[in-house]
Each structure stands twice: as C-alpha cells, then as structure tokens.
Amino acid sequence: MTLIKSISGIRGTIGGAVEENLTPIDTVKFAAAYGTWLKQQRNKDNYRVVVGRDARISGEMIQNLVMNTLVGLGIHVIDVGLSTTPTVEVAVPMEHADGGVILTASHNPKQWNALKLLNHKGEFLNGAEGQKILELAESNDMHFAEVDDLGKITKNDAYIDLHIDEVLDLPLVNKKAIEDANFKVVVDGVNSTGGIAIPLLLERLGVHPVKLYCEPTGHFPHNPEPLKEHLGDLAKAVVKERADLGIVVDPDVDRLAFMDEKGEMFGEEYTLVACADYVLSKNPGNTVSNMSSTRALRDVTEKHGGTYEASAVGEVNVVELMKKNNVVIGGEGNGGIIYPELHYGRDALVGVALFLSLLAEKKMTVSELRTTYPNYYMSKKKIQLTPGLDVDGILSTMESNYSHEKLTTIDGVKIDFADSWVHLRKSNTEPIIRIYTEAQSQVEADSLADRFIAEIKAVANI
C-alpha cells in the first residue's frame, strides 16, 4: 500500500494506515491545504472550486471528503459529479471558479485514487505552487470558517454536455464530413466516465457507437492503461462488429488511443501525430511534445512548415513550452492531445473529434491512414537501483560519456543519434532509472534499451 505526495498532487491506495495510504485523514489534510492555498492567492469575499471524479469505487467517498473540507474553509463547491479530467478543466473558467479538483488516479488500478489540483485557469499547478501546498499540509497552518461563513455545495450535472458543445463549436471539427462518413465505432470506456462522455460525443457527431465496458461502475475489466496488451476484447469487438475503428480511453479520459478496422493498434504515440497532421494542414504552426514522445510529430510538423520542440516530461512542462512557443497543437505521446483553441489540458474528447475529422476528409480506412506516417518503434524499460545510489551522479556520467552527441538535459539525459534516440530519467518516487528508446525497428529499439541498461549497470557497479 502506498501514499505518494508530490508537487503534482497526492495519490495513493485506499485503506490502511494514515500517512502510508490515501486515508480519509490524508484526504482531508491535503484538501484543506489546497483550499488554504487558493484563498492566499486572491483576496475576495467568495471562493469557488469545481470538483469532479472518475468512476472509481472510492470516488464518491473521496469526493465528499474533499468537498466538505472546502465547505469548512468557507469555499463554495460546484459538484460536477461523475466527470472527466478535461471536463473539469473546461468547467473551471466557465464557472469563473478559483480552482478545481479532480478525483482520479488516471490509469492506475482501481485500488488507487488521487487529488489532481487546478488553478483558476483550469490548468494544473506548477512545481512551486504544488510545493507550497505540500508545505501547508505539513505545517497544519490552516484556519477554518466560522459557522455563519461555511461554504455551500451546488450540484451541476450539465458539464459533460457543455464540454461536448465546446468541442463541436471548434471551427476545425468537420461535423458534416463525419456525419456523412457514417462511421461505426466500438468504444472501450473501461467502466469509467469515458463510457459516458465518448458515446455522447459520437452520437452528437452522427457516429454509431458500440459500447464496450461503458458502465461507470469503477470495476475496471482490464488494466486501465490503454496499451495493446490490455485490449484484446476491443480488438475482437471491432472485427466482430465490422466497425471502422475502435476507441479506448483511460479512466479519467485524458489519454486516447485508436484501433484500426482490423483490430490492430493505430499506435498510442500516433494519436497526437494524426491530430497534429490534421490541425497543421488547416492552420500551420509549431508543435510541442515531451522528450519521451515519438519523432514522428517532428516530421509531420516540419512537413507543414512548422517548428517542433520537446519539453521535459509532464503535462505542466508541455503546456509551459506550448505557451512560450505559441503552438497550435501539442501534447504527450501517451495519447494526450492538448489543443489550445479549447483549453490547455490533455483532452480525449477533442482528440476524437479531430481524428474523425481527418479520417472523414481523407476518406481512408484507419489502417491506410497509419501508412501515411513515418514508422518509428519505441521501447520503454527501467533499471532497479540499490537505495542510496547517487542517481544524479550516474546520469551525469552518462552525459559525459556521450558529450560528443546531441544532448538534451532539461529532464534527465536525452541522446539524439542520427536514426534513433534514448532518454534516461530518474523516478521521483523510487530508486529506478527509466530508459526510453526509439528507432526504425522494434529490434533496434529494444537492443538500444538493453545496451544502455548494461552501460548504466557498469557505471553504477551493479
């Protein structure tokens, strides 16, 4: 059982001992620190926070604890109930709220939950802001409201529909072409809120959805990370239904992956590549993804005359660089689409609408569309280190060993070779180094990862 406190929020497994797991006491303490921090940011009479959750079994309990803690601080709460991460992000500015809280542990198994925290723009907090909340939680320097000044909870179930309205109003979403294409799509909602939002979006687009695991029970029917090895049932359903494609999202609907009409994965890394190809064909400009994402986005961006740049890993870092470079679309290779025309957050709903617009206009099958993009293959491995080892020192040595190559060191060490790359980065929560590689064949990518595992072991004397 685990509790992880970091600058990006608090997450852990339900049950067990205080400060070792995500217990009610830990939940209240961290929610109180967040509410206190919000009140320190803006001097005003009334404060408002949007709170929503995915369909995890523990979600209702955790949400009630968070909401009533905020009420105890004198903060008014807009309860959007079962929702998605991007829906809450959209709701915060629409409500003119001071912040937002999403109760979700993203792709982690059902025993996990987490508090993801937003600012008044509906965007994730940066490192300094997250650190301040951690410090407040440890200090217990939190003062609650007197009885006449308690906050109130207002329920609003309309925000998934409002989010869909915002997506459909985007100029680049070609609703007519999608409707005319008469698509049939199998949706794997992993029994969470994607099973509510994605079929509703498809129906509004004139698409026929076939629902697979779309009951928001929180009992995930398979590992909820949308990877090929977890999606055998989706592959069978796509083929059986003779569907045009399959769609799968993670429990909080900020990651998106597609499956072609043959039941083969389009490639999670290529979700962003395809959406960017469509957007850049209409509105040329720059793009950003993180350092561990495929080179294919760079290739597509340059094809349309734009410039690509990689950020440190993490949505906050991607968004920061997107704003700096004034990009038209960006995101992460894990299926996270960030389209600033709508909001600065990973959003599977906008990704679905952009991808279907591209597919409808191209008049191609999904498998044919995939052949139009460069073929890169990735390998993701990790090496377990002995606790106490100087991980920064190990990475510094690797940097020195490859000083003659093109290096990026804003997040670990990334080494760019002519036809491949390797990214070495340490974990912030456990003694491991993650190794990401990409090459022009799977064998080459795996071999490159194994080579660097051996080199790291030699440097670390393990």
Short mmCIF file of C-alpha atoms in Angstrom, two decimals:
data_model
loop_
_atom_site.label_atom_id
_atom_site.label_comp_id
_atom_site.label_asym_id
_atom_site.label_seq_id
_atom_site.Cartn_x
_atom_site.Cartn_y
_atom_site.Cartn_z
CA MET A 1 0.00 0.00 0.00
CA THR A 2 1.31 3.42 -0.93
CA LEU A 3 0.90 7.17 -0.42
CA ILE A 4 2.79 9.48 -2.76
CA LYS A 5 2.89 13.20 -2.05
CA SER A 6 4.35 15.25 -4.88
CA ILE A 7 4.15 18.73 -6.39
CA SER A 8 1.55 17.39 -8.84
CA GLY A 9 -0.86 16.24 -6.12
CA ILE A 10 -1.41 13.39 -3.73
CA ARG A 11 -2.19 9.80 -4.75
CA GLY A 12 -2.29 6.50 -3.01
CA THR A 13 -4.10 3.28 -2.33
CA ILE A 14 -7.33 3.26 -0.36
CA GLY A 15 -7.36 1.90 3.20
CA GLY A 16 -4.65 1.13 5.71
CA ALA A 17 -2.66 3.43 7.95
CA VAL A 18 -2.61 7.23 7.99
CA GLU A 19 0.34 8.75 6.08
CA GLU A 20 1.01 5.37 4.50
CA ASN A 21 -2.07 5.21 2.26
CA LEU A 22 -4.75 7.55 0.95
CA THR A 23 -6.95 7.51 4.05
CA PRO A 24 -9.79 9.93 4.86
CA ILE A 25 -7.43 11.83 7.18
CA ASP A 26 -4.80 12.27 4.46
CA THR A 27 -7.51 13.33 2.01
CA VAL A 28 -8.92 15.99 4.35
CA LYS A 29 -5.49 17.31 5.25
CA PHE A 30 -4.42 17.76 1.65
CA ALA A 31 -7.77 19.23 0.56
CA ALA A 32 -7.52 21.73 3.42
CA ALA A 33 -4.00 22.71 2.33
CA TYR A 34 -5.21 23.25 -1.23
CA GLY A 35 -8.18 25.34 -0.12
CA THR A 36 -5.94 27.41 2.15
CA TRP A 37 -3.50 27.99 -0.71
CA LEU A 38 -6.35 29.08 -3.00
CA LYS A 39 -7.52 31.67 -0.50
CA GLN A 40 -3.98 33.02 -0.24
CA GLN A 41 -3.86 33.63 -3.99
CA ARG A 42 -6.78 36.01 -4.28
CA ASN A 43 -8.23 38.37 -1.68
CA LYS A 44 -12.00 38.23 -2.21
CA ASP A 45 -15.26 37.66 -0.40
CA ASN A 46 -16.30 34.41 -2.08
CA TYR A 47 -14.28 31.48 -3.37
CA ARG A 48 -15.49 28.76 -5.73
CA VAL A 49 -13.98 25.38 -6.64
CA VAL A 50 -15.20 22.84 -9.21
CA VAL A 51 -14.95 19.21 -8.03
CA GLY A 52 -15.47 16.11 -10.17
CA ARG A 53 -14.41 12.48 -10.23
CA ASP A 54 -13.95 9.42 -12.38
CA ALA A 55 -15.94 6.26 -11.63
CA ARG A 56 -13.55 4.64 -9.16
CA ILE A 57 -15.20 2.70 -6.35
CA SER A 58 -13.67 5.06 -3.78
CA GLY A 59 -14.56 8.17 -5.77
CA GLU A 60 -17.78 9.18 -4.04
CA MET A 61 -16.22 8.82 -0.59
CA ILE A 62 -13.11 10.81 -1.52
CA GLN A 63 -15.15 13.48 -3.30
CA ASN A 64 -17.43 14.02 -0.30
CA LEU A 65 -14.40 14.37 1.98
CA VAL A 66 -12.82 16.94 -0.35
CA MET A 67 -15.99 18.93 -0.91
CA ASN A 68 -16.92 19.17 2.76
CA THR A 69 -13.39 20.13 3.72
CA LEU A 70 -13.59 23.01 1.26
CA VAL A 71 -17.01 23.94 2.66
CA GLY A 72 -15.40 24.02 6.10
CA LEU A 73 -12.92 26.58 4.78
CA GLY A 74 -15.79 28.79 3.60
CA ILE A 75 -15.34 27.83 -0.07
CA HIS A 76 -18.35 27.23 -2.32
CA VAL A 77 -18.19 24.00 -4.32
CA ILE A 78 -19.62 23.22 -7.75
CA ASP A 79 -20.11 19.44 -7.71
CA VAL A 80 -19.98 18.11 -11.29
CA GLY A 81 -20.12 14.50 -10.06
CA LEU A 82 -19.06 11.77 -12.48
CA SER A 83 -16.94 13.63 -14.96
CA THR A 84 -13.65 13.63 -16.84
CA THR A 85 -10.40 15.43 -16.18
CA PRO A 86 -10.71 17.66 -19.27
CA THR A 87 -14.37 18.38 -18.44
CA VAL A 88 -13.41 19.74 -15.02
CA GLU A 89 -10.63 21.76 -16.66
CA VAL A 90 -13.18 23.29 -19.05
CA ALA A 91 -15.67 23.90 -16.24
CA VAL A 92 -13.33 25.97 -14.02
CA PRO A 93 -13.14 29.07 -16.28
CA MET A 94 -16.77 28.64 -17.38
CA GLU A 95 -17.77 28.85 -13.70
CA HIS A 96 -15.33 31.72 -13.05
CA ALA A 97 -14.03 29.48 -10.27
CA ASP A 98 -10.82 29.89 -8.30
CA GLY A 99 -9.70 26.32 -8.90
CA GLY A 100 -10.70 22.74 -9.45
CA VAL A 101 -10.11 19.27 -8.01
CA ILE A 102 -10.35 16.04 -9.99
CA LEU A 103 -10.56 12.79 -8.03
CA THR A 104 -8.80 10.25 -10.23
CA ALA A 105 -5.69 8.11 -10.28
CA SER A 106 -5.68 8.18 -14.08
CA HIS A 107 -4.53 4.80 -15.47
CA ASN A 108 -3.66 3.28 -12.07
CA PRO A 109 -5.64 0.20 -10.89
CA LYS A 110 -8.94 0.50 -9.02
CA GLN A 111 -7.42 0.46 -5.51
CA TRP A 112 -5.75 3.81 -6.24
CA ASN A 113 -7.19 7.30 -6.11
CA ALA A 114 -5.74 10.80 -6.20
CA LEU A 115 -6.41 14.51 -5.93
CA LYS A 116 -5.40 16.41 -9.07
CA LEU A 117 -5.37 20.15 -8.49
CA LEU A 118 -6.15 23.03 -10.86
CA ASN A 119 -5.68 26.80 -10.76
CA HIS A 120 -8.26 29.42 -11.75
CA LYS A 121 -7.49 28.85 -15.45
CA GLY A 122 -8.39 25.16 -15.17
CA GLU A 123 -4.73 24.20 -15.59
CA PHE A 124 -2.51 22.02 -13.42
CA LEU A 125 -0.41 23.74 -10.77
CA ASN A 126 3.27 24.32 -11.41
CA GLY A 127 6.07 22.96 -9.23
CA ALA A 128 6.33 25.97 -6.93
CA GLU A 129 2.58 26.02 -6.30
CA GLY A 130 2.48 22.30 -5.60
CA GLN A 131 5.40 22.60 -3.20
CA LYS A 132 3.61 25.34 -1.27
CA ILE A 133 0.58 23.08 -0.79
CA LEU A 134 2.81 20.26 0.46
CA GLU A 135 4.34 22.67 2.97
CA LEU A 136 0.93 23.86 4.15
CA ALA A 137 -0.22 20.26 4.64
CA GLU A 138 2.80 19.53 6.82
CA SER A 139 2.54 22.77 8.81
CA ASN A 140 -1.15 22.38 9.74
CA ASP A 141 -1.34 26.18 9.33
CA MET A 142 -4.94 26.09 8.14
CA HIS A 143 -7.84 28.08 9.56
CA PHE A 144 -11.44 27.05 9.02
CA ALA A 145 -14.54 29.20 8.67
CA GLU A 146 -16.96 30.03 11.46
CA VAL A 147 -20.47 28.58 11.28
CA ASP A 148 -22.06 31.57 9.53
CA ASP A 149 -19.35 31.59 6.87
CA LEU A 150 -19.37 27.96 5.72
CA GLY A 151 -19.43 27.30 2.01
CA LYS A 152 -22.23 25.65 0.05
CA ILE A 153 -22.30 22.76 -2.43
CA THR A 154 -24.14 23.27 -5.72
CA LYS A 155 -24.62 20.25 -7.99
CA ASN A 156 -24.31 20.68 -11.76
CA ASP A 157 -24.60 17.59 -13.98
CA ALA A 158 -24.51 19.51 -17.27
CA TYR A 159 -20.78 19.87 -17.80
CA ILE A 160 -20.11 16.79 -19.94
CA ASP A 161 -22.75 18.10 -22.35
CA LEU A 162 -21.30 21.61 -22.14
CA HIS A 163 -17.81 20.24 -22.80
CA ILE A 164 -19.13 18.43 -25.88
CA ASP A 165 -20.78 21.68 -27.02
CA GLU A 166 -17.40 23.42 -26.81
CA VAL A 167 -15.72 20.66 -28.83
CA LEU A 168 -18.39 20.72 -31.53
CA ASP A 169 -18.15 24.50 -31.82
CA LEU A 170 -14.45 24.31 -32.78
CA PRO A 171 -14.02 25.51 -36.41
CA LEU A 172 -11.78 22.58 -37.36
CA VAL A 173 -14.25 19.91 -36.23
CA ASN A 174 -15.87 18.90 -39.52
CA LYS A 175 -19.23 17.70 -38.27
CA LYS A 176 -20.77 17.33 -41.74
CA ALA A 177 -17.92 15.20 -43.11
CA ILE A 178 -18.03 12.96 -40.03
CA GLU A 179 -21.79 12.53 -40.25
CA ASP A 180 -21.61 11.80 -43.99
CA ALA A 181 -18.94 9.14 -43.37
CA ASN A 182 -21.47 7.10 -41.33
CA PHE A 183 -18.77 5.70 -39.04
CA LYS A 184 -19.35 2.75 -36.74
CA VAL A 185 -17.05 2.85 -33.71
CA VAL A 186 -16.51 0.47 -30.78
CA VAL A 187 -15.81 2.38 -27.55
CA ASP A 188 -13.96 0.82 -24.59
CA GLY A 189 -14.76 3.09 -21.66
CA VAL A 190 -13.01 0.82 -19.10
CA ASN A 191 -16.19 1.12 -16.94
CA SER A 192 -15.39 4.72 -16.07
CA THR A 193 -16.57 8.13 -17.21
CA GLY A 194 -15.23 7.76 -20.74
CA GLY A 195 -18.10 5.33 -21.17
CA ILE A 196 -20.44 8.28 -20.59
CA ALA A 197 -18.64 11.06 -22.46
CA ILE A 198 -17.27 9.40 -25.59
CA PRO A 199 -20.52 7.74 -26.77
CA LEU A 200 -22.40 11.02 -26.16
CA LEU A 201 -19.83 12.88 -28.28
CA LEU A 202 -20.04 10.28 -31.05
CA GLU A 203 -23.82 10.41 -31.15
CA ARG A 204 -23.69 14.21 -31.45
CA LEU A 205 -21.28 13.75 -34.39
CA GLY A 206 -23.61 11.35 -36.18
CA VAL A 207 -21.43 8.33 -35.43
CA HIS A 208 -22.87 4.96 -34.39
CA PRO A 209 -21.17 3.92 -31.13
CA VAL A 210 -20.95 0.30 -30.00
CA LYS A 211 -20.40 0.33 -26.25
CA LEU A 212 -17.88 -1.99 -24.61
CA TYR A 213 -17.30 -1.63 -20.85
CA CYS A 214 -19.14 1.69 -20.75
CA GLU A 215 -20.98 1.24 -17.42
CA PRO A 216 -19.37 3.63 -14.88
CA THR A 217 -19.08 1.05 -12.09
CA GLY A 218 -15.38 1.60 -11.36
CA HIS A 219 -14.74 -2.13 -11.73
CA PHE A 220 -12.13 -1.99 -14.47
CA PRO A 221 -12.47 -5.05 -16.75
CA HIS A 222 -8.77 -4.97 -17.64
CA ASN A 223 -5.65 -3.00 -16.78
CA PRO A 224 -6.90 0.57 -17.38
CA GLU A 225 -3.78 1.81 -19.16
CA PRO A 226 -4.76 1.94 -22.87
CA LEU A 227 -2.00 -0.30 -24.23
CA LYS A 228 -2.21 -3.08 -26.83
CA GLU A 229 -1.64 -5.91 -24.34
CA HIS A 230 -4.76 -4.86 -22.39
CA LEU A 231 -7.16 -4.50 -25.34
CA GLY A 232 -7.86 -7.99 -26.65
CA ASP A 233 -11.61 -7.64 -26.09
CA LEU A 234 -11.70 -4.36 -28.02
CA ALA A 235 -9.82 -5.93 -30.93
CA LYS A 236 -12.30 -8.81 -31.10
CA ALA A 237 -15.29 -6.45 -30.89
CA VAL A 238 -14.02 -4.19 -33.69
CA VAL A 239 -13.63 -7.16 -36.03
CA LYS A 240 -16.91 -8.81 -34.98
CA GLU A 241 -18.89 -5.58 -35.39
CA ARG A 242 -17.16 -4.76 -38.68
CA ALA A 243 -16.52 -1.34 -37.18
CA ASP A 244 -14.50 1.40 -38.84
CA LEU A 245 -12.33 1.77 -35.75
CA GLY A 246 -12.07 1.30 -32.00
CA ILE A 247 -11.58 4.00 -29.38
CA VAL A 248 -10.18 3.46 -25.90
CA VAL A 249 -9.56 5.99 -23.14
CA ASP A 250 -8.16 5.78 -19.62
CA PRO A 251 -10.45 6.18 -16.57
CA ASP A 252 -10.30 9.99 -16.46
CA VAL A 253 -10.39 10.45 -20.25
CA ASP A 254 -7.23 12.48 -20.82
CA ARG A 255 -5.47 9.68 -22.76
CA LEU A 256 -6.72 8.39 -26.09
CA ALA A 257 -5.79 5.50 -28.36
CA PHE A 258 -7.29 4.16 -31.59
CA MET A 259 -7.59 0.71 -33.10
CA ASP A 260 -7.92 0.15 -36.84
CA GLU A 261 -10.65 -1.78 -38.61
CA LYS A 262 -8.54 -4.96 -38.49
CA GLY A 263 -8.25 -4.88 -34.69
CA GLU A 264 -4.66 -3.59 -34.78
CA MET A 265 -3.47 -0.65 -32.69
CA PHE A 266 -3.01 2.63 -34.54
CA GLY A 267 -0.28 3.35 -32.00
CA GLU A 268 -0.79 5.47 -28.88
CA GLU A 269 2.19 7.63 -29.89
CA TYR A 270 0.46 8.34 -33.20
CA THR A 271 -2.76 9.74 -31.70
CA LEU A 272 -1.07 13.14 -31.36
CA VAL A 273 0.74 12.75 -34.70
CA ALA A 274 -2.52 12.26 -36.61
CA CYS A 275 -4.40 15.03 -34.81
CA ALA A 276 -1.48 17.41 -35.37
CA ASP A 277 -1.33 16.47 -39.05
CA TYR A 278 -4.97 17.47 -39.42
CA VAL A 279 -4.70 20.72 -37.46
CA LEU A 280 -1.45 21.79 -39.17
CA SER A 281 -2.95 21.13 -42.61
CA LYS A 282 -5.59 23.77 -41.79
CA ASN A 283 -3.58 26.06 -39.53
CA PRO A 284 0.22 25.72 -39.96
CA GLY A 285 2.33 26.45 -36.91
CA ASN A 286 4.56 24.99 -34.24
CA THR A 287 4.15 21.93 -32.02
CA VAL A 288 5.45 20.62 -28.70
CA SER A 289 5.52 17.20 -27.06
CA ASN A 290 7.67 15.80 -24.28
CA MET A 291 11.15 14.34 -24.60
CA SER A 292 9.92 10.76 -24.45
CA SER A 293 7.50 11.13 -27.36
CA THR A 294 7.97 9.97 -30.94
CA ARG A 295 9.99 11.82 -33.58
CA ALA A 296 7.05 11.40 -35.95
CA LEU A 297 5.49 14.61 -34.57
CA ARG A 298 8.66 16.50 -35.52
CA ASP A 299 8.48 15.03 -39.04
CA VAL A 300 4.82 15.95 -39.52
CA THR A 301 5.36 19.45 -38.13
CA GLU A 302 8.28 20.13 -40.45
CA LYS A 303 6.28 18.76 -43.40
CA HIS A 304 3.76 21.55 -42.77
CA GLY A 305 6.48 24.21 -42.38
CA GLY A 306 6.42 24.46 -38.60
CA THR A 307 8.96 24.00 -35.83
CA TYR A 308 8.90 21.24 -33.23
CA GLU A 309 10.41 21.40 -29.74
CA ALA A 310 10.45 18.88 -26.89
CA SER A 311 9.73 19.75 -23.24
CA ALA A 312 10.55 17.97 -20.03
CA VAL A 313 8.16 15.12 -19.21
CA GLY A 314 4.92 16.18 -17.50
CA GLU A 315 1.81 17.97 -18.69
CA VAL A 316 2.70 21.19 -16.85
CA ASN A 317 6.05 21.33 -18.67
CA VAL A 318 4.44 20.64 -22.04
CA VAL A 319 1.88 23.41 -21.51
CA GLU A 320 4.53 25.89 -20.38
CA LEU A 321 6.57 25.35 -23.55
CA MET A 322 3.44 25.39 -25.72
CA LYS A 323 2.58 28.84 -24.42
CA LYS A 324 6.15 30.07 -24.86
CA ASN A 325 6.29 28.84 -28.48
CA ASN A 326 2.70 29.86 -29.31
CA VAL A 327 1.98 26.39 -30.69
CA VAL A 328 -1.24 25.37 -32.42
CA ILE A 329 -1.33 21.83 -31.02
CA GLY A 330 0.79 19.74 -28.66
CA GLY A 331 0.62 17.05 -26.05
CA GLU A 332 2.24 13.84 -24.95
CA GLY A 333 2.99 10.60 -26.76
CA ASN A 334 0.84 8.65 -24.30
CA GLY A 335 -2.25 9.69 -26.24
CA GLY A 336 -2.63 13.12 -24.63
CA ILE A 337 -3.93 15.80 -27.03
CA ILE A 338 -3.63 19.44 -25.95
CA TYR A 339 -5.46 21.81 -28.29
CA PRO A 340 -5.16 25.42 -27.04
CA GLU A 341 -8.14 26.56 -29.13
CA LEU A 342 -10.24 24.80 -26.47
CA HIS A 343 -8.03 24.65 -23.35
CA TYR A 344 -4.53 23.83 -22.13
CA GLY A 345 -5.11 20.28 -20.94
CA ARG A 346 -4.98 16.75 -22.33
CA ASP A 347 -8.41 16.03 -23.76
CA ALA A 348 -9.58 12.77 -25.35
CA LEU A 349 -12.86 14.32 -26.50
CA VAL A 350 -11.21 16.94 -28.68
CA GLY A 351 -8.77 14.26 -29.88
CA VAL A 352 -11.67 12.05 -31.05
CA ALA A 353 -13.31 14.95 -32.91
CA LEU A 354 -10.09 16.00 -34.67
CA PHE A 355 -9.14 12.42 -35.60
CA LEU A 356 -12.58 11.65 -37.04
CA SER A 357 -12.48 14.93 -39.00
CA LEU A 358 -9.16 13.87 -40.52
CA LEU A 359 -10.39 10.36 -41.28
CA ALA A 360 -13.62 11.62 -42.86
CA GLU A 361 -11.86 14.17 -45.06
CA LYS A 362 -9.16 11.72 -46.15
CA LYS A 363 -11.79 9.07 -46.99
CA MET A 364 -9.33 6.40 -45.84
CA THR A 365 -9.54 3.44 -43.54
CA VAL A 366 -7.64 3.78 -40.26
CA SER A 367 -5.06 1.22 -41.41
CA GLU A 368 -4.50 3.18 -44.65
CA LEU A 369 -4.11 6.41 -42.69
CA ARG A 370 -1.43 4.83 -40.49
CA THR A 371 0.72 4.03 -43.56
CA THR A 372 0.96 7.74 -44.36
CA TYR A 373 3.10 8.41 -41.27
CA PRO A 374 6.75 7.52 -40.59
CA ASN A 375 7.39 4.22 -38.84
CA TYR A 376 9.19 4.55 -35.53
CA TYR A 377 9.32 1.93 -32.81
CA MET A 378 9.69 2.56 -29.09
CA SER A 379 10.97 0.57 -26.14
CA LYS A 380 10.27 1.52 -22.53
CA LYS A 381 12.27 -0.22 -19.81
CA LYS A 382 13.61 0.54 -16.35
CA ILE A 383 16.52 -0.47 -14.18
CA GLN A 384 16.08 -1.00 -10.44
CA LEU A 385 18.84 0.60 -8.38
CA THR A 386 20.02 -0.02 -4.86
CA PRO A 387 18.50 2.58 -2.50
CA GLY A 388 21.08 5.26 -1.66
CA LEU A 389 22.85 5.19 -5.02
CA ASP A 390 23.67 8.62 -6.48
CA VAL A 391 21.26 8.55 -9.42
CA ASP A 392 22.10 12.12 -10.46
CA GLY A 393 25.76 11.15 -10.50
CA ILE A 394 25.05 8.13 -12.70
CA LEU A 395 23.15 10.29 -15.17
CA SER A 396 25.93 12.88 -15.12
CA THR A 397 28.45 10.19 -16.03
CA MET A 398 26.24 9.02 -18.91
CA GLU A 399 26.03 12.62 -20.09
CA SER A 400 29.83 12.89 -20.07
CA ASN A 401 30.19 9.60 -21.92
CA TYR A 402 28.04 10.92 -24.76
CA SER A 403 29.13 14.56 -24.79
CA HIS A 404 30.04 14.21 -28.48
CA GLU A 405 26.39 13.51 -29.38
CA LYS A 406 23.39 15.87 -29.45
CA LEU A 407 22.23 16.04 -25.82
CA THR A 408 19.22 17.48 -24.01
CA THR A 409 19.44 17.64 -20.22
CA ILE A 410 16.31 19.52 -19.08
CA ASP A 411 14.86 16.23 -17.78
CA GLY A 412 17.48 13.54 -17.25
CA VAL A 413 19.61 12.91 -20.31
CA LYS A 414 18.34 12.53 -23.87
CA ILE A 415 20.82 11.44 -26.53
CA ASP A 416 19.83 12.00 -30.15
CA PHE A 417 21.54 9.76 -32.67
CA ALA A 418 21.01 10.03 -36.45
CA ASP A 419 18.37 7.29 -36.66
CA SER A 420 17.39 6.78 -33.02
CA TRP A 421 17.34 8.32 -29.55
CA VAL A 422 17.50 7.29 -25.91
CA HIS A 423 16.08 9.15 -22.92
CA LEU A 424 17.31 8.35 -19.41
CA ARG A 425 15.41 9.85 -16.49
CA LYS A 426 15.15 9.09 -12.81
CA SER A 427 11.94 8.43 -10.94
CA ASN A 428 10.92 10.95 -8.29
CA THR A 429 9.30 8.26 -6.15
CA GLU A 430 11.50 5.14 -6.32
CA PRO A 431 15.17 4.22 -6.95
CA ILE A 432 14.91 3.48 -10.67
CA ILE A 433 16.09 4.94 -13.94
CA ARG A 434 13.63 4.80 -16.80
CA ILE A 435 15.01 4.11 -20.27
CA TYR A 436 13.01 5.20 -23.31
CA THR A 437 14.32 4.48 -26.81
CA GLU A 438 13.05 4.94 -30.33
CA ALA A 439 14.47 3.51 -33.55
CA GLN A 440 13.42 2.41 -37.02
CA SER A 441 12.61 -1.15 -35.95
CA GLN A 442 11.42 -2.78 -32.74
CA VAL A 443 14.54 -4.94 -32.62
CA GLU A 444 16.74 -1.84 -32.82
CA ALA A 445 14.74 -0.02 -30.13
CA ASP A 446 14.88 -2.99 -27.74
CA SER A 447 18.57 -3.53 -28.43
CA LEU A 448 19.35 0.13 -27.76
CA ALA A 449 17.48 -0.03 -24.44
CA ASP A 450 19.34 -3.18 -23.41
CA ARG A 451 22.65 -1.59 -24.33
CA PHE A 452 22.01 1.40 -22.08
CA ILE A 453 20.80 -0.81 -19.23
CA ALA A 454 24.16 -2.60 -19.42
CA GLU A 455 26.07 0.71 -19.53
CA ILE A 456 24.18 2.10 -16.52
CA LYS A 457 24.86 -1.08 -14.55
CA ALA A 458 28.55 -0.75 -15.35
CA VAL A 459 28.62 2.89 -14.21
CA ALA A 460 26.71 2.02 -11.03
CA ASN A 461 28.77 -1.13 -10.35
CA ILE A 462 25.69 -3.35 -10.11
#
